[in-house]
mmCIF file of N, CA and C in Angstrom:
data_model
loop_
_atom_site.group_PDB
_atom_site.id
_atom_site.type_symbol
_atom_site.label_atom_id
_atom_site.label_comp_id
_atom_site.label_asym_id
_atom_site.label_seq_id
_atom_site.Cartn_x
_atom_site.Cartn_y
_atom_site.Cartn_z
ATOM 1 N N ASP A 76 0.731 -1.326 -0.081
ATOM 2 C CA ASP A 76 -0.152 -0.134 -0.042
ATOM 3 C C ASP A 76 1.034 1.111 0.122
ATOM 4 N N TYR A 77 2.082 0.992 0.608
ATOM 5 C CA TYR A 77 2.985 2.366 0.663
ATOM 6 C C TYR A 77 3.712 2.542 -0.776
ATOM 7 N N ILE A 78 3.825 1.266 -1.528
ATOM 8 C CA ILE A 78 4.236 1.593 -2.730
ATOM 9 C C ILE A 78 3.528 1.988 -3.952
ATOM 10 N N SER A 79 2.334 1.829 -3.696
ATOM 11 C CA SER A 79 1.384 1.930 -4.935
ATOM 12 C C SER A 79 0.568 3.597 -4.696
ATOM 13 N N GLN A 80 0.888 4.236 -5.821
ATOM 14 C CA GLN A 80 0.054 5.742 -5.612
ATOM 15 C C GLN A 80 -1.062 5.958 -6.370
ATOM 16 N N LYS A 81 -2.053 6.310 -5.102
ATOM 17 C CA LYS A 81 -3.368 6.798 -6.196
ATOM 18 C C LYS A 81 -3.074 7.736 -7.108
ATOM 19 N N PRO A 82 -3.878 7.580 -8.211
ATOM 20 C CA PRO A 82 -3.833 8.563 -9.012
ATOM 21 C C PRO A 82 -4.509 10.083 -8.607
ATOM 22 N N PHE A 83 -3.534 10.827 -9.182
ATOM 23 C CA PHE A 83 -4.074 12.521 -8.762
ATOM 24 C C PHE A 83 -5.459 12.490 -8.939
ATOM 25 N N ASN A 84 -6.153 13.158 -8.055
ATOM 26 C CA ASN A 84 -7.264 13.826 -8.183
ATOM 27 C C ASN A 84 -7.428 15.477 -7.699
ATOM 28 N N MET A 85 -7.896 16.192 -9.169
ATOM 29 C CA MET A 85 -7.980 17.397 -8.917
ATOM 30 C C MET A 85 -9.214 17.615 -8.269
ATOM 31 N N VAL A 86 -10.428 17.173 -8.413
ATOM 32 C CA VAL A 86 -11.645 17.283 -7.789
ATOM 33 C C VAL A 86 -11.726 17.168 -6.502
ATOM 34 N N SER A 87 -10.776 16.120 -5.885
ATOM 35 C CA SER A 87 -10.814 16.182 -4.405
ATOM 36 C C SER A 87 -9.980 17.266 -3.666
ATOM 37 N N THR A 88 -8.938 17.292 -4.836
ATOM 38 C CA THR A 88 -7.721 18.658 -4.307
ATOM 39 C C THR A 88 -8.748 20.327 -4.142
ATOM 40 N N TYR A 89 -9.528 20.012 -5.169
ATOM 41 C CA TYR A 89 -10.164 21.427 -5.253
ATOM 42 C C TYR A 89 -11.296 21.580 -4.313
ATOM 43 N N GLU A 90 -11.855 20.563 -4.057
ATOM 44 C CA GLU A 90 -12.715 20.574 -2.700
ATOM 45 C C GLU A 90 -11.930 21.151 -1.469
ATOM 46 N N GLU A 91 -10.924 21.053 -1.321
ATOM 47 C CA GLU A 91 -10.044 21.483 -0.285
ATOM 48 C C GLU A 91 -9.402 22.557 -0.132
ATOM 49 N N THR A 92 -10.058 23.226 -1.158
ATOM 50 C CA THR A 92 -9.466 25.141 -1.915
ATOM 51 C C THR A 92 -10.443 25.655 -0.866
ATOM 52 N N SER A 93 -10.326 27.088 -1.039
ATOM 53 C CA SER A 93 -11.327 27.869 -0.756
ATOM 54 C C SER A 93 -10.704 29.566 -1.240
ATOM 55 N N LYS A 94 -11.157 30.520 -1.177
ATOM 56 C CA LYS A 94 -10.928 32.197 -1.855
ATOM 57 C C LYS A 94 -9.499 32.050 -1.005
ATOM 58 N N ARG A 95 -9.188 31.481 0.110
ATOM 59 C CA ARG A 95 -8.220 31.922 1.356
ATOM 60 C C ARG A 95 -7.175 31.166 1.098
ATOM 61 N N THR A 96 -7.365 29.714 0.455
ATOM 62 C CA THR A 96 -6.076 29.184 0.598
ATOM 63 C C THR A 96 -5.956 28.572 -1.105
ATOM 64 N N PRO A 97 -4.801 29.087 -1.704
ATOM 65 C CA PRO A 97 -4.256 28.776 -2.514
ATOM 66 C C PRO A 97 -3.714 27.440 -2.816
ATOM 67 N N VAL A 98 -3.256 26.848 -4.104
ATOM 68 C CA VAL A 98 -3.201 25.228 -4.422
ATOM 69 C C VAL A 98 -1.329 25.829 -5.163
ATOM 70 N N PHE A 99 -0.385 24.919 -4.691
ATOM 71 C CA PHE A 99 0.883 25.091 -4.671
ATOM 72 C C PHE A 99 1.349 23.968 -5.394
ATOM 73 N N PHE A 100 1.385 23.816 -6.898
ATOM 74 C CA PHE A 100 2.129 22.782 -7.489
ATOM 75 C C PHE A 100 3.453 22.532 -7.674
ATOM 76 N N VAL A 101 4.206 21.585 -6.998
ATOM 77 C CA VAL A 101 5.540 21.105 -7.040
ATOM 78 C C VAL A 101 5.735 20.703 -8.503
ATOM 79 N N LEU A 102 6.483 21.251 -9.386
ATOM 80 C CA LEU A 102 6.537 21.023 -10.483
ATOM 81 C C LEU A 102 7.824 20.063 -10.724
ATOM 82 N N PHE A 103 7.798 18.726 -11.058
ATOM 83 C CA PHE A 103 8.468 17.681 -11.613
ATOM 84 C C PHE A 103 8.716 17.320 -13.061
ATOM 85 N N ALA A 104 9.699 17.002 -13.631
ATOM 86 C CA ALA A 104 9.902 17.046 -15.092
ATOM 87 C C ALA A 104 8.718 15.811 -15.693
ATOM 88 N N GLY A 105 8.236 16.141 -16.541
ATOM 89 C CA GLY A 105 6.761 15.123 -17.268
ATOM 90 C C GLY A 105 5.807 15.638 -16.726
ATOM 91 N N VAL A 106 5.545 16.395 -15.809
ATOM 92 C CA VAL A 106 4.123 16.652 -15.172
ATOM 93 C C VAL A 106 3.674 17.955 -15.544
ATOM 94 N N ASP A 107 2.793 18.416 -15.986
ATOM 95 C CA ASP A 107 2.363 19.657 -16.178
ATOM 96 C C ASP A 107 0.748 19.711 -15.603
ATOM 97 N N PRO A 108 0.172 20.601 -14.624
ATOM 98 C CA PRO A 108 -0.641 20.365 -13.997
ATOM 99 C C PRO A 108 -1.784 21.570 -14.843
ATOM 100 N N THR A 109 -1.284 22.643 -15.512
ATOM 101 C CA THR A 109 -2.016 22.914 -16.458
ATOM 102 C C THR A 109 -3.417 22.163 -16.688
ATOM 103 N N PRO A 110 -3.304 21.186 -17.666
ATOM 104 C CA PRO A 110 -4.460 20.368 -17.811
ATOM 105 C C PRO A 110 -5.572 20.151 -17.009
ATOM 106 N N TRP A 111 -5.071 19.623 -15.675
ATOM 107 C CA TRP A 111 -5.894 19.757 -14.644
ATOM 108 C C TRP A 111 -6.884 20.401 -14.274
ATOM 109 N N VAL A 112 -6.139 21.840 -13.914
ATOM 110 C CA VAL A 112 -6.659 22.745 -13.536
ATOM 111 C C VAL A 112 -7.741 23.783 -14.649
ATOM 112 N N GLU A 113 -7.355 23.408 -16.026
ATOM 113 C CA GLU A 113 -8.206 23.952 -17.012
ATOM 114 C C GLU A 113 -9.528 22.813 -17.249
ATOM 115 N N SER A 114 -9.327 21.763 -17.240
ATOM 116 C CA SER A 114 -10.589 21.116 -17.259
ATOM 117 C C SER A 114 -11.187 20.899 -16.058
ATOM 118 N N LEU A 115 -10.804 20.932 -14.421
ATOM 119 C CA LEU A 115 -12.055 21.475 -13.776
ATOM 120 C C LEU A 115 -12.544 22.736 -13.857
ATOM 121 N N GLY A 116 -11.449 23.619 -14.269
ATOM 122 C CA GLY A 116 -12.305 25.080 -14.311
ATOM 123 C C GLY A 116 -13.548 25.160 -15.640
ATOM 124 N N LYS A 117 -13.403 24.021 -16.296
ATOM 125 C CA LYS A 117 -14.026 24.035 -17.523
ATOM 126 C C LYS A 117 -15.423 23.537 -16.946
ATOM 127 N N GLU A 118 -15.289 22.421 -15.946
ATOM 128 C CA GLU A 118 -16.497 21.983 -15.452
ATOM 129 C C GLU A 118 -17.458 22.682 -14.641
ATOM 130 N N LYS A 119 -16.655 23.777 -14.047
ATOM 131 C CA LYS A 119 -17.207 24.794 -13.226
ATOM 132 C C LYS A 119 -17.365 25.877 -13.546
ATOM 133 N N GLY A 120 -17.455 25.929 -14.779
ATOM 134 C CA GLY A 120 -17.699 27.185 -16.102
ATOM 135 C C GLY A 120 -16.554 28.432 -15.927
ATOM 136 N N ILE A 121 -15.474 27.913 -15.762
ATOM 137 C CA ILE A 121 -14.392 28.871 -15.687
ATOM 138 C C ILE A 121 -13.582 28.444 -16.448
ATOM 139 N N SER A 122 -13.307 29.447 -17.344
ATOM 140 C CA SER A 122 -12.382 29.252 -18.443
ATOM 141 C C SER A 122 -11.800 30.599 -19.290
ATOM 142 N N ALA A 123 -10.681 30.271 -20.008
ATOM 143 C CA ALA A 123 -10.209 31.397 -20.629
ATOM 144 C C ALA A 123 -10.919 31.795 -21.865
ATOM 145 N N GLU A 124 -12.092 31.028 -22.122
ATOM 146 C CA GLU A 124 -13.062 31.606 -23.379
ATOM 147 C C GLU A 124 -13.946 32.567 -22.575
ATOM 148 N N ASN A 125 -14.196 32.335 -21.493
ATOM 149 C CA ASN A 125 -15.395 33.241 -20.735
ATOM 150 C C ASN A 125 -14.623 34.481 -19.856
ATOM 151 N N LYS A 126 -13.041 34.347 -20.137
ATOM 152 C CA LYS A 126 -12.370 35.482 -19.379
ATOM 153 C C LYS A 126 -12.261 35.170 -17.984
ATOM 154 N N ARG A 127 -12.539 33.910 -17.666
ATOM 155 C CA ARG A 127 -12.423 34.003 -16.012
ATOM 156 C C ARG A 127 -11.287 32.977 -15.314
ATOM 157 N N PHE A 128 -10.581 32.384 -16.291
ATOM 158 C CA PHE A 128 -9.225 31.635 -16.135
ATOM 159 C C PHE A 128 -7.962 32.188 -17.085
ATOM 160 N N ILE A 129 -6.862 32.696 -16.293
ATOM 161 C CA ILE A 129 -5.765 33.327 -16.749
ATOM 162 C C ILE A 129 -4.764 32.645 -16.480
ATOM 163 N N ASN A 130 -3.814 32.155 -17.178
ATOM 164 C CA ASN A 130 -2.650 31.404 -16.978
ATOM 165 C C ASN A 130 -1.532 32.035 -17.079
ATOM 166 N N ILE A 131 -0.621 32.441 -16.532
ATOM 167 C CA ILE A 131 0.274 33.326 -16.550
ATOM 168 C C ILE A 131 1.742 32.558 -16.445
ATOM 169 N N SER A 132 2.917 32.766 -17.292
ATOM 170 C CA SER A 132 3.792 31.946 -17.156
ATOM 171 C C SER A 132 4.625 33.026 -16.648
ATOM 172 N N MET A 133 5.110 33.029 -15.504
ATOM 173 C CA MET A 133 5.837 34.098 -14.775
ATOM 174 C C MET A 133 7.462 34.294 -15.224
ATOM 175 N N GLY A 134 7.767 35.332 -15.218
ATOM 176 C CA GLY A 134 9.279 35.818 -15.783
ATOM 177 C C GLY A 134 9.254 37.658 -15.893
ATOM 178 N N GLN A 135 10.485 37.936 -16.210
ATOM 179 C CA GLN A 135 10.444 39.376 -15.790
ATOM 180 C C GLN A 135 9.519 39.794 -16.696
ATOM 181 N N GLY A 136 8.992 41.348 -15.974
ATOM 182 C CA GLY A 136 7.574 41.968 -16.582
ATOM 183 C C GLY A 136 6.300 41.415 -16.372
ATOM 184 N N GLN A 137 6.225 40.309 -15.687
ATOM 185 C CA GLN A 137 4.728 39.679 -15.417
ATOM 186 C C GLN A 137 4.395 40.121 -14.264
ATOM 187 N N GLU A 138 5.035 40.436 -13.334
ATOM 188 C CA GLU A 138 4.571 41.036 -11.861
ATOM 189 C C GLU A 138 3.283 41.802 -11.612
ATOM 190 N N ALA A 139 3.224 42.812 -12.554
ATOM 191 C CA ALA A 139 2.176 43.945 -12.742
ATOM 192 C C ALA A 139 1.340 43.159 -13.381
ATOM 193 N N PRO A 140 0.796 42.294 -14.480
ATOM 194 C CA PRO A 140 0.000 41.664 -14.761
ATOM 195 C C PRO A 140 -0.509 40.799 -13.985
ATOM 196 N N ALA A 141 0.356 39.772 -13.393
ATOM 197 C CA ALA A 141 -0.164 39.024 -12.351
ATOM 198 C C ALA A 141 -0.737 39.929 -11.218
ATOM 199 N N GLU A 142 0.100 40.726 -10.518
ATOM 200 C CA GLU A 142 -1.000 41.332 -9.588
ATOM 201 C C GLU A 142 -2.117 41.717 -9.909
ATOM 202 N N ALA A 143 -2.174 42.475 -10.566
ATOM 203 C CA ALA A 143 -3.634 43.222 -11.644
ATOM 204 C C ALA A 143 -4.869 42.100 -11.573
ATOM 205 N N ILE A 144 -4.361 40.642 -12.107
ATOM 206 C CA ILE A 144 -5.214 39.920 -12.512
ATOM 207 C C ILE A 144 -5.352 39.326 -10.940
ATOM 208 N N VAL A 145 -4.857 38.928 -9.973
ATOM 209 C CA VAL A 145 -5.266 38.451 -8.882
ATOM 210 C C VAL A 145 -6.176 39.408 -8.130
ATOM 211 N N LYS A 146 -5.814 40.755 -8.283
ATOM 212 C CA LYS A 146 -6.874 41.870 -7.600
ATOM 213 C C LYS A 146 -7.817 41.836 -8.521
ATOM 214 N N ARG A 147 -8.096 41.343 -9.829
ATOM 215 C CA ARG A 147 -9.244 41.367 -10.084
ATOM 216 C C ARG A 147 -10.319 40.252 -10.169
ATOM 217 N N PHE A 148 -9.503 39.273 -10.042
ATOM 218 C CA PHE A 148 -10.507 37.801 -9.664
ATOM 219 C C PHE A 148 -10.429 37.949 -8.325
ATOM 220 N N ALA A 149 -10.229 38.525 -7.368
ATOM 221 C CA ALA A 149 -10.622 38.182 -6.197
ATOM 222 C C ALA A 149 -11.674 39.172 -5.986
ATOM 223 N N LYS A 150 -12.133 40.144 -6.785
ATOM 224 C CA LYS A 150 -12.962 40.714 -6.729
ATOM 225 C C LYS A 150 -13.908 40.586 -7.279
ATOM 226 N N GLU A 151 -13.910 39.993 -8.793
ATOM 227 C CA GLU A 151 -14.953 39.719 -9.778
ATOM 228 C C GLU A 151 -15.250 38.092 -9.606
ATOM 229 N N GLY A 152 -14.231 37.026 -9.106
ATOM 230 C CA GLY A 152 -14.371 35.599 -9.182
ATOM 231 C C GLY A 152 -13.473 35.504 -10.470
ATOM 232 N N GLY A 153 -12.804 34.635 -10.211
ATOM 233 C CA GLY A 153 -11.987 33.810 -11.484
ATOM 234 C C GLY A 153 -10.599 33.291 -10.890
ATOM 235 N N TRP A 154 -10.311 32.240 -11.967
ATOM 236 C CA TRP A 154 -9.318 31.392 -11.310
ATOM 237 C C TRP A 154 -7.860 31.893 -12.152
ATOM 238 N N VAL A 155 -6.763 32.450 -11.530
ATOM 239 C CA VAL A 155 -5.445 32.605 -11.843
ATOM 240 C C VAL A 155 -4.518 31.619 -11.565
ATOM 241 N N MET A 156 -3.855 30.989 -12.637
ATOM 242 C CA MET A 156 -2.407 30.249 -12.475
ATOM 243 C C MET A 156 -1.272 31.070 -12.685
ATOM 244 N N LEU A 157 -0.590 30.852 -11.893
ATOM 245 C CA LEU A 157 0.939 31.661 -11.627
ATOM 246 C C LEU A 157 1.947 30.500 -11.890
ATOM 247 N N GLN A 158 2.343 30.236 -12.937
ATOM 248 C CA GLN A 158 3.319 29.036 -13.438
ATOM 249 C C GLN A 158 4.989 29.797 -13.217
ATOM 250 N N ASN A 159 5.718 28.846 -12.905
ATOM 251 C CA ASN A 159 7.292 29.282 -12.550
ATOM 252 C C ASN A 159 7.599 29.776 -11.620
ATOM 253 N N CYS A 160 6.947 30.151 -10.623
ATOM 254 C CA CYS A 160 7.392 31.528 -9.789
ATOM 255 C C CYS A 160 8.569 31.175 -8.984
ATOM 256 N N HIS A 161 9.016 29.937 -9.084
ATOM 257 C CA HIS A 161 10.521 29.664 -8.919
ATOM 258 C C HIS A 161 11.726 30.690 -9.554
ATOM 259 N N LEU A 162 10.831 31.124 -10.871
ATOM 260 C CA LEU A 162 12.037 32.158 -11.612
ATOM 261 C C LEU A 162 11.845 33.464 -10.745
ATOM 262 N N MET A 163 11.031 33.648 -10.210
ATOM 263 C CA MET A 163 10.283 34.892 -9.510
ATOM 264 C C MET A 163 10.194 34.822 -7.956
ATOM 265 N N SER A 164 11.744 34.328 -7.436
ATOM 266 C CA SER A 164 11.632 34.166 -6.088
ATOM 267 C C SER A 164 11.583 35.848 -5.383
ATOM 268 N N SER A 165 12.537 36.640 -5.775
ATOM 269 C CA SER A 165 12.243 38.120 -5.198
ATOM 270 C C SER A 165 11.023 38.210 -4.994
ATOM 271 N N TRP A 166 10.371 38.327 -6.237
ATOM 272 C CA TRP A 166 8.683 38.871 -6.116
ATOM 273 C C TRP A 166 7.708 38.068 -5.072
ATOM 274 N N VAL A 167 7.855 36.937 -4.944
ATOM 275 C CA VAL A 167 6.782 36.162 -4.337
ATOM 276 C C VAL A 167 6.397 36.384 -2.929
ATOM 277 N N PRO A 168 7.395 37.207 -2.334
ATOM 278 C CA PRO A 168 6.889 37.610 -1.106
ATOM 279 C C PRO A 168 5.621 38.576 -1.250
ATOM 280 N N ARG A 169 5.971 39.581 -2.236
ATOM 281 C CA ARG A 169 4.826 40.676 -2.667
ATOM 282 C C ARG A 169 3.323 39.824 -2.986
ATOM 283 N N LEU A 170 3.578 38.826 -4.034
ATOM 284 C CA LEU A 170 2.869 38.381 -4.173
ATOM 285 C C LEU A 170 1.829 37.225 -2.838
ATOM 286 N N GLU A 171 2.499 36.803 -2.042
ATOM 287 C CA GLU A 171 2.093 36.353 -0.695
ATOM 288 C C GLU A 171 1.510 37.644 0.191
ATOM 289 N N ARG A 172 1.903 38.224 0.435
ATOM 290 C CA ARG A 172 1.257 39.665 1.041
ATOM 291 C C ARG A 172 -0.200 40.264 0.169
ATOM 292 N N LEU A 173 0.079 40.364 -1.164
ATOM 293 C CA LEU A 173 -1.079 40.605 -1.863
ATOM 294 C C LEU A 173 -2.147 39.654 -1.628
ATOM 295 N N LEU A 174 -2.030 38.376 -1.569
ATOM 296 C CA LEU A 174 -3.307 37.360 -1.386
ATOM 297 C C LEU A 174 -3.452 37.249 -0.028
ATOM 298 N N GLU A 175 -2.657 37.583 0.954
ATOM 299 C CA GLU A 175 -3.235 38.059 2.262
ATOM 300 C C GLU A 175 -4.384 38.871 2.330
ATOM 301 N N VAL A 176 -3.998 40.334 1.838
ATOM 302 C CA VAL A 176 -4.840 41.325 1.673
ATOM 303 C C VAL A 176 -5.880 41.341 0.842
ATOM 304 N N VAL A 177 -6.184 40.463 -0.362
ATOM 305 C CA VAL A 177 -7.363 40.146 -1.117
ATOM 306 C C VAL A 177 -8.171 38.895 -0.763
ATOM 307 N N SER A 178 -7.519 38.316 -0.193
ATOM 308 C CA SER A 178 -8.617 36.894 0.151
ATOM 309 C C SER A 178 -9.582 36.829 1.491
ATOM 310 N N GLY A 179 -9.658 37.704 2.137
ATOM 311 C CA GLY A 179 -10.282 38.223 3.519
ATOM 312 C C GLY A 179 -11.900 38.339 2.639
ATOM 313 N N ASP A 180 -11.909 39.402 2.096
ATOM 314 C CA ASP A 180 -13.129 39.606 0.995
ATOM 315 C C ASP A 180 -13.218 39.291 -0.304
ATOM 316 N N ALA A 181 -12.667 38.394 -0.859
ATOM 317 C CA ALA A 181 -12.297 37.998 -1.970
ATOM 318 C C ALA A 181 -14.020 36.873 -2.312
ATOM 319 N N HIS A 182 -14.138 36.959 -3.863
ATOM 320 C CA HIS A 182 -15.262 36.616 -4.252
ATOM 321 C C HIS A 182 -14.858 35.009 -4.094
ATOM 322 N N GLU A 183 -16.343 34.398 -3.569
ATOM 323 C CA GLU A 183 -16.161 32.891 -3.259
ATOM 324 C C GLU A 183 -15.569 32.141 -4.813
ATOM 325 N N ASP A 184 -15.593 32.589 -5.532
ATOM 326 C CA ASP A 184 -15.208 31.866 -6.946
ATOM 327 C C ASP A 184 -13.770 32.193 -7.180
ATOM 328 N N PHE A 185 -13.065 33.003 -6.177
ATOM 329 C CA PHE A 185 -11.803 33.361 -6.630
ATOM 330 C C PHE A 185 -11.081 32.137 -6.049
ATOM 331 N N ARG A 186 -9.771 31.591 -7.088
ATOM 332 C CA ARG A 186 -8.601 30.705 -6.720
ATOM 333 C C ARG A 186 -7.667 30.880 -7.358
ATOM 334 N N CYS A 187 -6.445 30.884 -6.670
ATOM 335 C CA CYS A 187 -5.358 31.229 -6.794
ATOM 336 C C CYS A 187 -4.459 29.747 -7.095
ATOM 337 N N PHE A 188 -3.932 29.378 -8.468
ATOM 338 C CA PHE A 188 -2.874 28.200 -8.456
ATOM 339 C C PHE A 188 -1.518 28.524 -8.302
ATOM 340 N N ILE A 189 -0.350 28.482 -7.947
ATOM 341 C CA ILE A 189 0.842 29.160 -7.940
ATOM 342 C C ILE A 189 1.847 27.363 -8.314
ATOM 343 N N SER A 190 2.805 27.395 -9.138
ATOM 344 C CA SER A 190 3.621 26.341 -9.591
ATOM 345 C C SER A 190 4.922 27.006 -9.504
ATOM 346 N N ALA A 191 6.009 25.683 -8.933
ATOM 347 C CA ALA A 191 7.377 26.222 -8.962
ATOM 348 C C ALA A 191 8.328 25.065 -8.878
ATOM 349 N N GLU A 192 9.028 24.869 -9.575
ATOM 350 C CA GLU A 192 10.393 23.469 -8.937
ATOM 351 C C GLU A 192 10.660 23.757 -7.869
ATOM 352 N N PRO A 193 11.109 22.537 -7.410
ATOM 353 C CA PRO A 193 11.725 22.701 -5.887
ATOM 354 C C PRO A 193 13.103 23.042 -5.995
ATOM 355 N N PRO A 194 13.590 23.681 -4.696
ATOM 356 C CA PRO A 194 14.867 24.289 -4.969
ATOM 357 C C PRO A 194 15.703 23.006 -5.508
ATOM 358 N N PRO A 195 16.880 23.380 -5.730
ATOM 359 C CA PRO A 195 18.238 22.437 -6.459
ATOM 360 C C PRO A 195 18.238 21.518 -5.260
ATOM 361 N N MET A 196 18.624 22.107 -4.024
ATOM 362 C CA MET A 196 18.614 21.145 -2.963
ATOM 363 C C MET A 196 18.280 21.521 -1.882
ATOM 364 N N ALA A 197 17.957 20.485 -0.740
ATOM 365 C CA ALA A 197 16.723 20.249 0.138
ATOM 366 C C ALA A 197 17.389 21.461 1.298
ATOM 367 N N SER A 198 18.617 21.977 1.464
ATOM 368 C CA SER A 198 18.639 23.041 2.534
ATOM 369 C C SER A 198 18.352 24.128 1.765
ATOM 370 N N MET A 199 18.092 24.498 0.603
ATOM 371 C CA MET A 199 17.747 25.941 0.096
ATOM 372 C C MET A 199 16.071 26.127 -0.135
ATOM 373 N N ARG A 200 15.988 27.318 0.040
ATOM 374 C CA ARG A 200 14.406 27.818 -0.068
ATOM 375 C C ARG A 200 14.389 29.094 -1.427
ATOM 376 N N ASN A 201 13.231 28.440 -1.975
ATOM 377 C CA ASN A 201 12.886 29.206 -3.146
ATOM 378 C C ASN A 201 11.558 30.094 -3.097
ATOM 379 N N MET A 202 10.767 29.491 -1.849
ATOM 380 C CA MET A 202 9.337 29.697 -1.439
ATOM 381 C C MET A 202 9.449 30.360 -0.329
ATOM 382 N N PRO A 203 8.935 31.421 0.237
ATOM 383 C CA PRO A 203 8.406 31.613 1.661
ATOM 384 C C PRO A 203 7.739 30.522 2.046
ATOM 385 N N GLU A 204 8.497 30.044 3.191
ATOM 386 C CA GLU A 204 7.789 29.092 4.317
ATOM 387 C C GLU A 204 6.159 29.716 4.724
ATOM 388 N N SER A 205 5.860 30.797 5.151
ATOM 389 C CA SER A 205 4.569 30.878 5.233
ATOM 390 C C SER A 205 3.412 30.888 4.363
ATOM 391 N N LEU A 206 4.035 31.135 2.911
ATOM 392 C CA LEU A 206 3.371 31.289 1.843
ATOM 393 C C LEU A 206 2.990 29.350 1.769
ATOM 394 N N MET A 207 3.908 28.556 1.485
ATOM 395 C CA MET A 207 3.837 27.324 1.621
ATOM 396 C C MET A 207 3.155 26.714 2.946
ATOM 397 N N GLN A 208 2.941 27.380 3.747
ATOM 398 C CA GLN A 208 2.085 26.653 4.856
ATOM 399 C C GLN A 208 0.558 26.834 4.965
ATOM 400 N N SER A 209 0.435 27.932 4.196
ATOM 401 C CA SER A 209 -0.765 28.561 3.556
ATOM 402 C C SER A 209 -1.861 28.175 2.627
ATOM 403 N N CYS A 210 -0.923 27.265 1.596
ATOM 404 C CA CYS A 210 -1.429 26.469 0.511
ATOM 405 C C CYS A 210 -1.735 24.806 0.824
ATOM 406 N N ILE A 211 -2.709 24.398 -0.311
ATOM 407 C CA ILE A 211 -2.676 23.019 -0.482
ATOM 408 C C ILE A 211 -1.506 22.753 -1.088
ATOM 409 N N LYS A 212 -0.485 21.946 -0.830
ATOM 410 C CA LYS A 212 0.546 21.115 -1.656
ATOM 411 C C LYS A 212 0.118 19.887 -2.528
ATOM 412 N N VAL A 213 0.594 19.999 -3.908
ATOM 413 C CA VAL A 213 0.584 18.934 -4.790
ATOM 414 C C VAL A 213 1.825 18.661 -5.213
ATOM 415 N N ALA A 214 2.308 17.644 -5.124
ATOM 416 C CA ALA A 214 3.340 17.031 -5.754
ATOM 417 C C ALA A 214 3.271 16.091 -6.206
ATOM 418 N N ASN A 215 3.271 15.806 -7.659
ATOM 419 C CA ASN A 215 2.923 14.582 -8.483
ATOM 420 C C ASN A 215 4.072 14.531 -9.373
ATOM 421 N N GLU A 216 4.800 13.506 -8.980
ATOM 422 C CA GLU A 216 6.040 13.037 -9.854
ATOM 423 C C GLU A 216 5.124 12.256 -10.937
ATOM 424 N N ALA A 217 5.974 12.728 -12.092
ATOM 425 C CA ALA A 217 5.875 11.332 -13.211
ATOM 426 C C ALA A 217 5.990 10.039 -12.915
ATOM 427 N N PRO A 218 5.237 9.153 -13.459
ATOM 428 C CA PRO A 218 5.481 7.638 -13.128
ATOM 429 C C PRO A 218 6.735 7.003 -13.629
ATOM 430 N N SER A 219 7.486 6.353 -12.610
ATOM 431 C CA SER A 219 8.975 6.043 -13.134
ATOM 432 C C SER A 219 9.047 5.267 -14.439
ATOM 433 N N ASP A 220 8.056 4.874 -15.160
ATOM 434 C CA ASP A 220 8.365 4.161 -16.501
ATOM 435 C C ASP A 220 7.949 5.215 -17.727
ATOM 436 N N VAL A 221 7.732 6.084 -17.165
ATOM 437 C CA VAL A 221 7.355 7.022 -18.502
ATOM 438 C C VAL A 221 8.807 7.996 -18.862
#
């Protein structure tokens, strides 16, 4: 029972979320959480087509657009996916503070999904500990035979 891992279930993960509880995906080679989030969003009536889902690949210059969409969706309802946040470790504390500020009176349909690679060494940190404590963490490695 300890050897076999149950398949990842995005629905049950979503049921644990709230407007105050982001989901943090630990990125591993061969695993992309985007289709899981997009598929569930469509089931819930939230999609890029109806402009209630935005996926931002974080990198230089994406800080302001990411902050603006977090604020907008916290107010109006919607899902934002902020990918590759390990590339923006100096900005992530600002994101953490923004999520604290907006989540208190956020729309019930607001969700924030964050992804980042694990740090190269276990002793290194690339995400604030307090952010990690506030998130539902998903670490889903690709099967070893893939």
